[in-house]
Amino acid sequence: MFIRSFTKIASVAAMALVVASCGEEQKGSAGAGAQRPGVAVNTMVLNATKVRLSEEMPGRTVAFRKTDVRPQVDGIIEARKFEEGAYVEQDQALYVIDQAVYVAALDAAKAELDRQKATLSQAVKTRVRYEKLIKTKALSEQKYDDAVAVEAQARAAVAAAKAKVDQAQINMEDTTVKAPISGQIGASAFNEGSLVIASQGNALASITQLDPIYVDVIQAGGRLMKIKHAVQSGRLQGVDAGKIEVTLTVDATGVEYPHKGTLKFSDVSVNETTGTVRLRAVFPNPKRDLLPGMFVRGTVYQGELDGVYVVPQKAVMRRPDGSAFVYAVEEGKATVKPITIEQSQGNDWLVTAGLTDGVEIVVEGLQRIAPGAAVVAQPLNAANDAKPGK
């Protein structure tokens, strides 16, 4: 009897010990859950600002002017008066064509003019004499009318002879082939002793004007329309259509070109294949560092936009449909903020809608959080300063 009672008491005591142990475990678990910290993230506080918009576009350099040098008369080249690759001035003599034939033609034209002038002089004298006789009825009206007609024909002959002299003079002057524009002249395709003709297809040489120089850049047609609408609505400010600034970086060197350019015009049509529009800017090129055909990147100034939030690109997330959002820290939790992006600028997105002044967004640690997750915000600058070596 005693043994049974002892065994029963021992069983009850063991059960009480187990229950007590489970209660302590549950209490410990509850305490641990209440003290669990949020996910540590790096954040930054944003405020709206005014941003100077610009966009980088690919492009190529184009000669400001380029022209072929061609002969206007036939003949043998007697002399070439320039060095290939040199800079030539407008109207500078480049070639001299044999002038003998044209000198003779000019002399003949002048002689014919003198003969026609003599004929006109005789016709005028006859008409004046007949005019006196007709008044006294000593001459028939028919003879007087004939004299007047002869004088008119003589005057016309003099005018024709004078035109031939002018043409001969022009041909004579064209035996000296001059530069039509100022610029850099290339290699000569013809030299002394070569026969050239006025209607030939091959140019004697080509001249390229390099200062200033054009730069053609390419922009998406839709983007250009969006900018125009923004300017017209007043959302974009500080844009003067005649003084839009452009800067340039040469692809070959990666160095920014020291001179700034000005946008001149945009094409009136969109390329059907690429959907882009060509924009043309003009740049000073005093040292002729830029040559036609070089690949460049032009940055076009597009005005100032107020009320913009500059958001690091790494802080922006995308949904499957492409819409953008950021995580904001509100009351210790991650909250989704849908945003509207205007464009990129460097490593940032320019956001025009979805944010308010003083908003604190998550920049680093995005992979460890979800909507509504508890977070511990640490300002990004403070986090960087706390890293080893800082």
XYZ file of C-alpha atoms in Angstrom:
390
model
C 0.000 0.000 0.000
C 2.774 2.334 0.922
C 4.635 1.464 -2.269
C 1.575 2.256 -4.465
C 1.069 5.598 -2.802
C 4.735 6.519 -3.290
C 4.627 5.561 -6.975
C 1.499 7.673 -7.564
C 3.037 10.660 -5.832
C 6.242 10.321 -7.915
C 4.204 10.207 -11.192
C 2.274 13.339 -10.284
C 5.505 15.164 -9.437
C 7.084 14.165 -12.774
C 4.085 15.424 -14.722
C 4.160 18.719 -12.848
C 7.855 19.095 -13.682
C 7.187 18.491 -17.393
C 4.340 21.016 -17.462
C 6.495 23.581 -15.705
C 9.331 22.979 -18.150
C 6.995 23.464 -21.174
C 5.669 26.679 -19.714
C 9.172 28.051 -19.294
C 10.003 27.156 -22.906
C 6.856 28.881 -24.224
C 7.566 31.928 -22.108
C 11.144 32.040 -23.375
C 9.976 31.680 -26.972
C 7.443 34.480 -26.583
C 10.068 36.746 -25.094
C 12.496 36.048 -27.927
C 9.796 36.832 -30.524
C 8.988 40.160 -28.927
C 12.638 41.224 -28.987
C 13.452 40.173 -32.617
C 15.022 43.209 -34.433
C 13.912 44.408 -37.931
C 16.004 43.971 -41.082
C 18.862 46.483 -41.280
C 18.697 48.627 -44.445
C 20.521 51.693 -45.693
C 18.282 54.642 -46.488
C 18.335 58.217 -47.718
C 15.926 61.126 -47.296
C 14.693 62.846 -50.461
C 13.456 66.370 -51.129
C 12.230 67.864 -54.399
C 14.707 69.987 -56.320
C 15.166 71.751 -59.644
C 17.163 69.669 -62.128
C 18.908 70.722 -65.311
C 17.836 68.062 -67.787
C 20.256 66.707 -70.333
C 20.398 63.614 -72.491
C 23.380 61.840 -74.016
C 22.952 60.738 -77.621
C 25.219 58.954 -80.125
C 26.304 60.871 -83.193
C 28.894 61.596 -85.878
C 30.715 64.666 -87.072
C 29.807 66.135 -90.468
C 31.689 68.727 -92.515
C 30.181 72.203 -92.289
C 30.659 72.586 -96.030
C 32.267 70.402 -98.666
C 32.615 71.127 -102.360
C 34.353 69.717 -105.401
C 36.707 71.795 -107.510
C 35.779 71.413 -111.198
C 37.015 73.016 -114.423
C 34.677 75.365 -116.283
C 36.630 75.283 -119.594
C 38.518 72.680 -121.614
C 42.291 72.614 -121.802
C 45.634 71.379 -120.518
C 46.610 72.105 -116.923
C 49.750 74.250 -116.944
C 50.256 74.654 -113.194
C 48.948 73.524 -109.803
C 49.256 76.314 -107.248
C 48.520 74.634 -103.882
C 49.905 71.984 -101.554
C 47.730 68.964 -100.991
C 46.210 68.959 -97.509
C 46.810 72.676 -97.014
C 44.279 75.297 -95.965
C 43.115 77.411 -98.891
C 41.183 80.680 -98.920
C 38.092 81.361 -101.001
C 39.001 82.616 -104.524
C 42.592 81.429 -104.131
C 44.068 80.240 -107.468
C 44.386 76.440 -107.513
C 45.024 75.480 -111.176
C 45.978 77.347 -114.344
C 44.703 75.963 -117.673
C 46.426 76.817 -120.981
C 45.063 80.250 -121.975
C 46.267 80.582 -125.594
C 42.999 79.529 -127.254
C 40.927 81.723 -124.942
C 43.166 84.771 -125.439
C 42.678 84.449 -129.207
C 38.897 84.009 -128.784
C 38.728 87.135 -126.632
C 40.701 89.171 -129.156
C 38.419 87.974 -131.976
C 35.313 88.882 -129.994
C 36.676 92.365 -129.290
C 37.450 92.885 -132.982
C 33.931 91.839 -133.955
C 32.531 94.279 -131.404
C 34.571 97.109 -132.908
C 33.292 96.211 -136.413
C 29.697 96.206 -135.267
C 30.188 99.522 -133.506
C 31.500 101.037 -136.758
C 28.487 99.680 -138.638
C 26.175 101.181 -135.985
C 27.907 104.550 -136.276
C 27.359 104.609 -140.052
C 23.717 103.577 -139.623
C 23.116 106.376 -137.096
C 24.602 108.976 -139.449
C 22.444 107.768 -142.338
C 19.297 107.879 -140.250
C 20.073 111.433 -139.043
C 20.706 112.616 -142.642
C 17.495 111.013 -143.878
C 15.588 112.575 -140.986
C 16.500 116.069 -142.273
C 15.577 115.181 -145.854
C 12.197 113.737 -144.931
C 11.208 117.062 -143.397
C 11.696 118.839 -146.774
C 9.976 116.059 -148.690
C 13.258 115.389 -150.509
C 13.235 111.714 -149.494
C 10.567 109.075 -149.518
C 9.238 107.732 -146.222
C 10.199 104.204 -147.293
C 13.890 105.083 -147.471
C 13.685 106.745 -144.048
C 11.985 103.707 -142.545
C 14.695 101.486 -144.020
C 17.385 103.640 -142.434
C 15.704 103.390 -139.031
C 15.527 99.587 -139.352
C 19.192 99.350 -140.354
C 20.158 101.378 -137.281
C 18.133 99.075 -135.006
C 19.773 96.019 -136.530
C 23.200 97.560 -136.020
C 22.440 98.237 -132.362
C 21.354 94.621 -131.908
C 24.530 93.419 -133.612
C 26.611 95.544 -131.247
C 24.787 94.057 -128.226
C 25.406 90.507 -129.504
C 29.076 91.256 -130.146
C 29.403 92.692 -126.643
C 27.872 89.505 -125.177
C 30.435 87.429 -127.064
C 33.201 89.579 -125.603
C 31.797 89.034 -122.106
C 31.623 85.266 -122.697
C 35.169 85.191 -124.012
C 36.295 87.207 -120.988
C 34.579 84.740 -118.622
C 36.220 81.787 -120.380
C 39.534 83.572 -120.099
C 39.082 84.104 -116.362
C 37.951 80.480 -115.907
C 41.317 79.255 -117.121
C 42.388 80.094 -113.553
C 40.498 77.611 -111.384
C 39.792 79.204 -107.967
C 38.696 77.817 -104.604
C 34.910 78.178 -104.245
C 35.124 78.118 -100.423
C 37.758 78.356 -97.722
C 38.836 75.090 -96.133
C 41.140 72.109 -96.146
C 41.917 70.863 -99.654
C 42.492 67.185 -100.297
C 44.612 65.324 -102.821
C 44.710 66.537 -106.412
C 43.268 64.093 -108.941
C 44.932 65.948 -111.869
C 48.339 67.505 -112.262
C 50.354 69.473 -114.811
C 49.868 68.203 -118.357
C 46.471 66.618 -117.679
C 43.627 67.336 -120.090
C 40.443 68.522 -118.411
C 37.049 69.335 -119.866
C 34.172 71.374 -118.490
C 31.700 68.478 -118.478
C 33.946 65.839 -116.879
C 32.630 63.746 -114.000
C 35.836 63.649 -111.936
C 36.612 66.580 -109.663
C 40.065 68.130 -109.680
C 40.093 68.144 -105.854
C 37.747 68.557 -102.891
C 37.665 71.279 -100.251
C 36.214 70.692 -96.782
C 35.373 73.450 -94.321
C 36.122 72.163 -90.814
C 35.612 75.287 -88.705
C 32.872 75.298 -87.587
C 31.771 71.670 -87.868
C 28.390 69.935 -87.649
C 27.572 67.109 -85.239
C 24.522 64.960 -86.018
C 23.086 63.141 -82.980
C 20.168 60.707 -82.834
C 17.191 60.924 -80.467
C 14.099 58.750 -80.152
C 11.169 60.373 -81.931
C 8.809 59.808 -78.992
C 11.272 61.383 -76.597
C 11.549 64.499 -78.778
C 7.758 64.859 -78.868
C 7.584 64.509 -75.080
C 10.136 67.291 -74.618
C 8.289 69.602 -77.017
C 5.043 69.073 -75.124
C 6.805 69.739 -71.818
C 8.203 73.022 -73.169
C 4.839 74.099 -74.596
C 3.030 73.350 -71.329
C 5.606 75.267 -69.311
C 6.734 72.209 -67.343
C 10.215 72.551 -68.821
C 11.748 75.991 -68.370
C 14.875 77.806 -69.454
C 14.847 76.530 -73.035
C 15.679 79.001 -75.801
C 15.094 77.288 -79.146
C 17.935 79.252 -80.727
C 20.497 78.639 -77.979
C 20.143 75.034 -76.836
C 23.553 74.041 -75.488
C 25.308 70.827 -76.512
C 28.503 69.296 -75.114
C 30.550 66.637 -76.830
C 32.632 63.591 -75.927
C 34.795 61.907 -78.563
C 34.416 58.121 -78.463
C 38.016 57.493 -79.511
C 39.454 59.331 -76.487
C 36.592 59.480 -74.003
C 37.592 63.083 -73.292
C 35.069 65.923 -73.315
C 35.567 68.348 -76.210
C 36.610 71.766 -74.800
C 34.150 73.838 -76.874
C 30.370 73.877 -76.452
C 28.010 73.752 -79.406
C 24.524 74.980 -80.235
C 21.614 72.941 -81.536
C 20.581 74.203 -84.983
C 17.611 72.091 -86.065
C 15.900 68.700 -85.974
C 14.679 66.680 -88.944
C 11.023 66.995 -89.859
C 10.566 63.235 -90.241
C 11.209 60.118 -88.153
C 13.367 57.320 -89.531
C 10.930 54.500 -90.318
C 13.481 51.784 -89.520
C 14.900 53.059 -86.222
C 12.139 55.399 -85.018
C 14.709 58.127 -84.373
C 15.102 61.776 -85.337
C 18.332 63.481 -86.348
C 19.373 66.592 -84.425
C 22.135 68.795 -85.836
C 24.441 70.927 -83.695
C 27.263 73.228 -84.745
C 30.573 73.388 -82.864
C 33.590 75.682 -83.191
C 36.618 73.729 -84.379
C 39.503 76.232 -84.398
C 42.272 73.637 -84.096
C 40.501 71.203 -86.462
C 40.600 68.466 -83.816
C 37.258 67.142 -85.085
C 37.256 65.536 -88.511
C 34.216 64.464 -90.535
C 33.010 60.933 -89.806
C 34.188 60.670 -86.175
C 31.913 58.873 -83.691
C 30.952 61.079 -80.764
C 28.445 61.333 -77.921
C 26.555 64.585 -77.628
C 24.845 65.743 -74.434
C 21.925 68.023 -75.263
C 20.632 70.464 -72.638
C 16.817 70.212 -72.496
C 15.804 72.800 -69.927
C 15.105 72.824 -66.188
C 12.439 70.757 -64.447
C 11.223 71.773 -60.983
C 9.829 69.477 -58.316
C 12.007 66.487 -59.225
C 13.311 63.779 -56.899
C 16.748 62.381 -57.700
C 16.613 58.661 -56.866
C 19.594 56.283 -57.159
C 18.875 53.680 -59.824
C 19.742 50.841 -57.439
C 16.879 51.934 -55.141
C 14.202 51.421 -57.828
C 12.415 48.097 -58.259
C 10.315 46.927 -61.220
C 7.118 44.898 -61.341
C 6.548 42.327 -64.104
C 4.547 44.918 -66.063
C 7.500 47.303 -66.004
C 6.040 49.814 -63.524
C 8.544 51.219 -61.038
C 8.388 51.530 -57.242
C 10.596 52.148 -54.237
C 10.433 51.045 -50.609
C 9.844 53.856 -48.129
C 10.382 53.505 -44.399
C 7.243 54.473 -42.484
C 6.821 53.708 -38.765
C 9.594 51.147 -38.919
C 8.092 49.205 -41.810
C 8.810 48.943 -45.546
C 6.043 50.540 -47.590
C 5.710 50.317 -51.383
C 5.664 53.685 -53.228
C 4.792 53.559 -56.964
C 6.745 56.242 -58.856
C 6.782 57.944 -62.264
C 10.218 58.247 -63.873
C 10.964 61.167 -66.209
C 14.356 59.951 -67.438
C 17.758 58.765 -66.300
C 20.625 61.085 -65.505
C 23.955 59.463 -64.794
C 23.387 56.753 -62.145
C 20.093 58.260 -60.979
C 16.439 58.282 -62.007
C 14.574 61.588 -62.120
C 11.186 60.957 -60.484
C 8.305 63.379 -61.045
C 5.448 61.654 -59.190
C 4.886 59.255 -56.283
C 7.162 60.833 -53.661
C 6.868 63.678 -51.144
C 9.426 65.873 -49.410
C 11.143 64.181 -46.484
C 10.386 60.646 -47.642
C 12.976 58.086 -46.496
C 13.610 55.398 -49.101
C 15.569 52.158 -48.921
C 18.689 52.215 -51.078
C 20.564 49.091 -49.964
C 19.198 45.857 -48.528
C 16.217 45.612 -50.878
C 16.679 41.859 -51.383
C 16.062 41.164 -47.673
C 12.711 42.946 -47.304
C 9.121 42.680 -48.495
C 6.084 44.980 -48.203
C 5.230 45.505 -44.543
C 8.504 44.038 -43.278
C 10.005 45.536 -40.115
C 13.189 47.431 -40.931
C 15.904 49.263 -39.073
C 16.889 52.322 -41.109
C 20.463 53.469 -41.186
C 21.269 56.596 -43.248
C 23.399 55.678 -46.239
C 26.140 58.210 -45.526
C 26.429 57.037 -41.921
C 26.615 53.407 -43.080
C 29.417 54.220 -45.516
C 31.332 56.143 -42.836
C 31.095 53.143 -40.517
C 32.747 50.770 -43.005
C 36.367 49.701 -42.293
C 38.904 52.022 -43.776
C 36.534 55.034 -43.724
